[in-house]
């Protein structure tokens, strides 16, 4: 197993977040560094995985710490996928939240099979208003 460093709410540069999004394949506004910067600044729960200085995985969430926690982005660099990093990031999100908190997320088509694997239940009553851009 690789020696990775996991950190909670670290200082992190928007460009490296854009880069790990890009390298994971997750569709995010990777060419808009200013928007990525706001995504980081306004989230209150971010877990990072680093291999040395290199950011190789990230989970970004918004939580009130007493009722709900929305995991917006879970991304692992393709070169590092399938090594338990995604699971480790989510485990850290989960253990940072008390039993009062529901953790929810939206899955990409390619990750549908992933979430039951790591303890999430499918919810058929989710409703969204899509962002326009
Ligand atoms: C989905 C993603 C975050 C998973 O992270 P990862 O570090 O590669 O996954 P892990 O190594 O933690 O996998 C944990 C387990 O799930 C399985 N798994 C991983 N990806 C899977 C997938 N897409 N579908 C089904 N099972 C999957 C692994 O085989 C592993 O099984 P094990 O515990 O029996 O060994 C990562 O592949 C990724 O960034 N994908 C592109 C972006 C994306 O889809 N993000 C999610 C958006 S909602």
JSON list of N, CA and C and ligand atoms in Angstrom, two decimals, residues 24 26 74-76 81-87 106-108 110-111 113-115 117, ligand 1:
[
{"chain": "A", "resi": 24, "resn": "UNK", "atom": "N", "xyz": [-9.25, 12.79, -12.77]},
{"chain": "A", "resi": 24, "resn": "UNK", "atom": "CA", "xyz": [-10.17, 11.74, -12.32]},
{"chain": "A", "resi": 24, "resn": "UNK", "atom": "C", "xyz": [-11.21, 11.43, -13.39]},
{"chain": "A", "resi": 26, "resn": "UNK", "atom": "N", "xyz": [-13.99, 13.37, -13.52]},
{"chain": "A", "resi": 26, "resn": "UNK", "atom": "CA", "xyz": [-15.25, 13.92, -13.01]},
{"chain": "A", "resi": 26, "resn": "UNK", "atom": "C", "xyz": [-15.55, 15.24, -13.73]},
{"chain": "A", "resi": 74, "resn": "UNK", "atom": "N", "xyz": [-16.36, 13.76, -5.31]},
{"chain": "A", "resi": 74, "resn": "UNK", "atom": "CA", "xyz": [-15.43, 12.72, -4.89]},
{"chain": "A", "resi": 74, "resn": "UNK", "atom": "C", "xyz": [-14.62, 12.38, -6.13]},
{"chain": "A", "resi": 75, "resn": "UNK", "atom": "N", "xyz": [-13.32, 12.61, -6.06]},
{"chain": "A", "resi": 75, "resn": "UNK", "atom": "CA", "xyz": [-12.51, 12.41, -7.25]},
{"chain": "A", "resi": 75, "resn": "UNK", "atom": "C", "xyz": [-11.15, 11.83, -6.89]},
{"chain": "A", "resi": 76, "resn": "UNK", "atom": "N", "xyz": [-10.75, 10.83, -7.65]},
{"chain": "A", "resi": 76, "resn": "UNK", "atom": "CA", "xyz": [-9.43, 10.22, -7.46]},
{"chain": "A", "resi": 76, "resn": "UNK", "atom": "C", "xyz": [-8.73, 10.19, -8.83]},
{"chain": "A", "resi": 81, "resn": "UNK", "atom": "N", "xyz": [-6.70, 5.24, -8.98]},
{"chain": "A", "resi": 81, "resn": "UNK", "atom": "CA", "xyz": [-8.00, 4.64, -8.71]},
{"chain": "A", "resi": 81, "resn": "UNK", "atom": "C", "xyz": [-7.88, 3.15, -8.39]},
{"chain": "A", "resi": 82, "resn": "UNK", "atom": "N", "xyz": [-8.85, 2.64, -7.66]},
{"chain": "A", "resi": 82, "resn": "UNK", "atom": "CA", "xyz": [-8.86, 1.22, -7.35]},
{"chain": "A", "resi": 82, "resn": "UNK", "atom": "C", "xyz": [-7.88, 0.80, -6.27]},
{"chain": "A", "resi": 83, "resn": "UNK", "atom": "N", "xyz": [-7.40, 1.78, -5.51]},
{"chain": "A", "resi": 83, "resn": "UNK", "atom": "CA", "xyz": [-6.46, 1.48, -4.43]},
{"chain": "A", "resi": 83, "resn": "UNK", "atom": "C", "xyz": [-7.05, 1.79, -3.06]},
{"chain": "A", "resi": 84, "resn": "UNK", "atom": "N", "xyz": [-8.35, 2.03, -3.02]},
{"chain": "A", "resi": 84, "resn": "UNK", "atom": "CA", "xyz": [-9.00, 2.29, -1.72]},
{"chain": "A", "resi": 84, "resn": "UNK", "atom": "C", "xyz": [-9.01, 3.75, -1.31]},
{"chain": "A", "resi": 85, "resn": "UNK", "atom": "N", "xyz": [-8.57, 4.64, -2.20]},
{"chain": "A", "resi": 85, "resn": "UNK", "atom": "CA", "xyz": [-8.48, 6.06, -1.82]},
{"chain": "A", "resi": 85, "resn": "UNK", "atom": "C", "xyz": [-9.88, 6.68, -1.70]},
{"chain": "A", "resi": 86, "resn": "UNK", "atom": "N", "xyz": [-10.75, 6.40, -2.68]},
{"chain": "A", "resi": 86, "resn": "UNK", "atom": "CA", "xyz": [-12.12, 6.94, -2.63]},
{"chain": "A", "resi": 86, "resn": "UNK", "atom": "C", "xyz": [-12.81, 6.51, -1.35]},
{"chain": "A", "resi": 87, "resn": "UNK", "atom": "N", "xyz": [-12.66, 5.24, -1.04]},
{"chain": "A", "resi": 87, "resn": "UNK", "atom": "CA", "xyz": [-13.25, 4.69, 0.17]},
{"chain": "A", "resi": 87, "resn": "UNK", "atom": "C", "xyz": [-12.70, 5.37, 1.42]},
{"chain": "A", "resi": 106, "resn": "UNK", "atom": "N", "xyz": [-24.98, 12.69, -5.11]},
{"chain": "A", "resi": 106, "resn": "UNK", "atom": "CA", "xyz": [-25.49, 12.27, -6.41]},
{"chain": "A", "resi": 106, "resn": "UNK", "atom": "C", "xyz": [-24.37, 11.52, -7.10]},
{"chain": "A", "resi": 107, "resn": "UNK", "atom": "N", "xyz": [-24.73, 10.42, -7.73]},
{"chain": "A", "resi": 107, "resn": "UNK", "atom": "CA", "xyz": [-23.70, 9.60, -8.35]},
{"chain": "A", "resi": 107, "resn": "UNK", "atom": "C", "xyz": [-23.63, 9.86, -9.85]},
{"chain": "A", "resi": 108, "resn": "UNK", "atom": "N", "xyz": [-22.43, 9.78, -10.41]},
{"chain": "A", "resi": 108, "resn": "UNK", "atom": "CA", "xyz": [-22.28, 9.78, -11.86]},
{"chain": "A", "resi": 108, "resn": "UNK", "atom": "C", "xyz": [-22.68, 8.39, -12.35]},
{"chain": "A", "resi": 110, "resn": "UNK", "atom": "N", "xyz": [-21.20, 6.23, -14.11]},
{"chain": "A", "resi": 110, "resn": "UNK", "atom": "CA", "xyz": [-20.11, 5.26, -13.96]},
{"chain": "A", "resi": 110, "resn": "UNK", "atom": "C", "xyz": [-19.86, 4.82, -12.53]},
{"chain": "A", "resi": 111, "resn": "UNK", "atom": "N", "xyz": [-20.45, 5.53, -11.57]},
{"chain": "A", "resi": 111, "resn": "UNK", "atom": "CA", "xyz": [-20.17, 5.21, -10.17]},
{"chain": "A", "resi": 111, "resn": "UNK", "atom": "C", "xyz": [-21.38, 4.61, -9.45]},
{"chain": "A", "resi": 113, "resn": "UNK", "atom": "N", "xyz": [-22.50, 1.67, -9.30]},
{"chain": "A", "resi": 113, "resn": "UNK", "atom": "CA", "xyz": [-22.21, 0.41, -8.61]},
{"chain": "A", "resi": 113, "resn": "UNK", "atom": "C", "xyz": [-21.26, 0.61, -7.44]},
{"chain": "A", "resi": 114, "resn": "UNK", "atom": "N", "xyz": [-20.66, 1.77, -7.39]},
{"chain": "A", "resi": 114, "resn": "UNK", "atom": "CA", "xyz": [-19.64, 2.03, -6.37]},
{"chain": "A", "resi": 114, "resn": "UNK", "atom": "C", "xyz": [-20.25, 2.27, -4.99]},
{"chain": "A", "resi": 115, "resn": "UNK", "atom": "N", "xyz": [-21.28, 3.10, -4.92]},
{"chain": "A", "resi": 115, "resn": "UNK", "atom": "CA", "xyz": [-21.78, 3.56, -3.63]},
{"chain": "A", "resi": 115, "resn": "UNK", "atom": "C", "xyz": [-22.42, 2.48, -2.75]},
{"chain": "A", "resi": 117, "resn": "UNK", "atom": "N", "xyz": [-21.48, -0.42, -2.61]},
{"chain": "A", "resi": 117, "resn": "UNK", "atom": "CA", "xyz": [-20.27, -1.11, -2.21]},
{"chain": "A", "resi": 117, "resn": "UNK", "atom": "C", "xyz": [-19.68, -0.53, -0.92]},
{"chain": "B", "resi": 1, "resn": "LIG", "atom": "C1", "xyz": [-15.47, 6.67, -8.16]},
{"chain": "B", "resi": 1, "resn": "LIG", "atom": "C2", "xyz": [-14.10, 6.92, -7.53]},
{"chain": "B", "resi": 1, "resn": "LIG", "atom": "C3", "xyz": [-14.15, 8.13, -6.62]},
{"chain": "B", "resi": 1, "resn": "LIG", "atom": "C4", "xyz": [-13.71, 5.67, -6.74]},
{"chain": "B", "resi": 1, "resn": "LIG", "atom": "O1", "xyz": [-12.48, 5.90, -6.05]},
{"chain": "B", "resi": 1, "resn": "LIG", "atom": "P1", "xyz": [-11.38, 4.77, -6.01]},
{"chain": "B", "resi": 1, "resn": "LIG", "atom": "O2", "xyz": [-10.30, 5.22, -5.10]},
{"chain": "B", "resi": 1, "resn": "LIG", "atom": "O3", "xyz": [-11.00, 4.42, -7.40]},
{"chain": "B", "resi": 1, "resn": "LIG", "atom": "O4", "xyz": [-12.21, 3.56, -5.38]},
{"chain": "B", "resi": 1, "resn": "LIG", "atom": "P2", "xyz": [-11.76, 2.60, -4.19]},
{"chain": "B", "resi": 1, "resn": "LIG", "atom": "O5", "xyz": [-10.41, 2.05, -4.53]},
{"chain": "B", "resi": 1, "resn": "LIG", "atom": "O6", "xyz": [-11.93, 3.27, -2.90]},
{"chain": "B", "resi": 1, "resn": "LIG", "atom": "O7", "xyz": [-12.85, 1.45, -4.36]},
{"chain": "B", "resi": 1, "resn": "LIG", "atom": "C5", "xyz": [-13.50, 0.87, -3.27]},
{"chain": "B", "resi": 1, "resn": "LIG", "atom": "C6", "xyz": [-14.21, -0.37, -3.76]},
{"chain": "B", "resi": 1, "resn": "LIG", "atom": "O8", "xyz": [-15.18, -0.04, -4.77]},
{"chain": "B", "resi": 1, "resn": "LIG", "atom": "C7", "xyz": [-14.90, -0.71, -5.99]},
{"chain": "B", "resi": 1, "resn": "LIG", "atom": "N1", "xyz": [-15.09, 0.25, -7.09]},
{"chain": "B", "resi": 1, "resn": "LIG", "atom": "C8", "xyz": [-14.28, 1.29, -7.41]},
{"chain": "B", "resi": 1, "resn": "LIG", "atom": "N2", "xyz": [-14.81, 2.01, -8.43]},
{"chain": "B", "resi": 1, "resn": "LIG", "atom": "C9", "xyz": [-15.98, 1.40, -8.76]},
{"chain": "B", "resi": 1, "resn": "LIG", "atom": "C10", "xyz": [-16.99, 1.68, -9.74]},
{"chain": "B", "resi": 1, "resn": "LIG", "atom": "N3", "xyz": [-16.90, 2.73, -10.58]},
{"chain": "B", "resi": 1, "resn": "LIG", "atom": "N4", "xyz": [-18.05, 0.84, -9.78]},
{"chain": "B", "resi": 1, "resn": "LIG", "atom": "C11", "xyz": [-18.15, -0.22, -8.92]},
{"chain": "B", "resi": 1, "resn": "LIG", "atom": "N5", "xyz": [-17.23, -0.51, -7.97]},
{"chain": "B", "resi": 1, "resn": "LIG", "atom": "C12", "xyz": [-16.16, 0.29, -7.90]},
{"chain": "B", "resi": 1, "resn": "LIG", "atom": "C13", "xyz": [-13.45, -1.13, -5.89]},
{"chain": "B", "resi": 1, "resn": "LIG", "atom": "O9", "xyz": [-13.22, -2.30, -6.65]},
{"chain": "B", "resi": 1, "resn": "LIG", "atom": "C14", "xyz": [-13.27, -1.37, -4.41]},
{"chain": "B", "resi": 1, "resn": "LIG", "atom": "O10", "xyz": [-13.74, -2.66, -4.07]},
{"chain": "B", "resi": 1, "resn": "LIG", "atom": "P3", "xyz": [-13.13, -3.46, -2.79]},
{"chain": "B", "resi": 1, "resn": "LIG", "atom": "O11", "xyz": [-13.41, -2.64, -1.56]},
{"chain": "B", "resi": 1, "resn": "LIG", "atom": "O12", "xyz": [-13.91, -4.75, -2.82]},
{"chain": "B", "resi": 1, "resn": "LIG", "atom": "O13", "xyz": [-11.68, -3.62, -3.06]},
{"chain": "B", "resi": 1, "resn": "LIG", "atom": "C15", "xyz": [-12.99, 7.15, -8.60]},
{"chain": "B", "resi": 1, "resn": "LIG", "atom": "O14", "xyz": [-12.91, 6.01, -9.41]},
{"chain": "B", "resi": 1, "resn": "LIG", "atom": "C16", "xyz": [-13.19, 8.38, -9.46]},
{"chain": "B", "resi": 1, "resn": "LIG", "atom": "O15", "xyz": [-12.68, 9.46, -9.14]},
{"chain": "B", "resi": 1, "resn": "LIG", "atom": "N6", "xyz": [-13.92, 8.23, -10.59]},
{"chain": "B", "resi": 1, "resn": "LIG", "atom": "C17", "xyz": [-14.18, 9.32, -11.50]},
{"chain": "B", "resi": 1, "resn": "LIG", "atom": "C18", "xyz": [-15.05, 10.38, -10.91]},
{"chain": "B", "resi": 1, "resn": "LIG", "atom": "C19", "xyz": [-16.30, 9.84, -10.27]},
{"chain": "B", "resi": 1, "resn": "LIG", "atom": "O16", "xyz": [-17.00, 9.01, -10.86]},
{"chain": "B", "resi": 1, "resn": "LIG", "atom": "N7", "xyz": [-16.56, 10.33, -9.07]},
{"chain": "B", "resi": 1, "resn": "LIG", "atom": "C20", "xyz": [-17.75, 10.01, -8.36]},
{"chain": "B", "resi": 1, "resn": "LIG", "atom": "C21", "xyz": [-18.73, 11.03, -8.76]},
{"chain": "B", "resi": 1, "resn": "LIG", "atom": "S1", "xyz": [-20.23, 10.88, -7.95]}
]
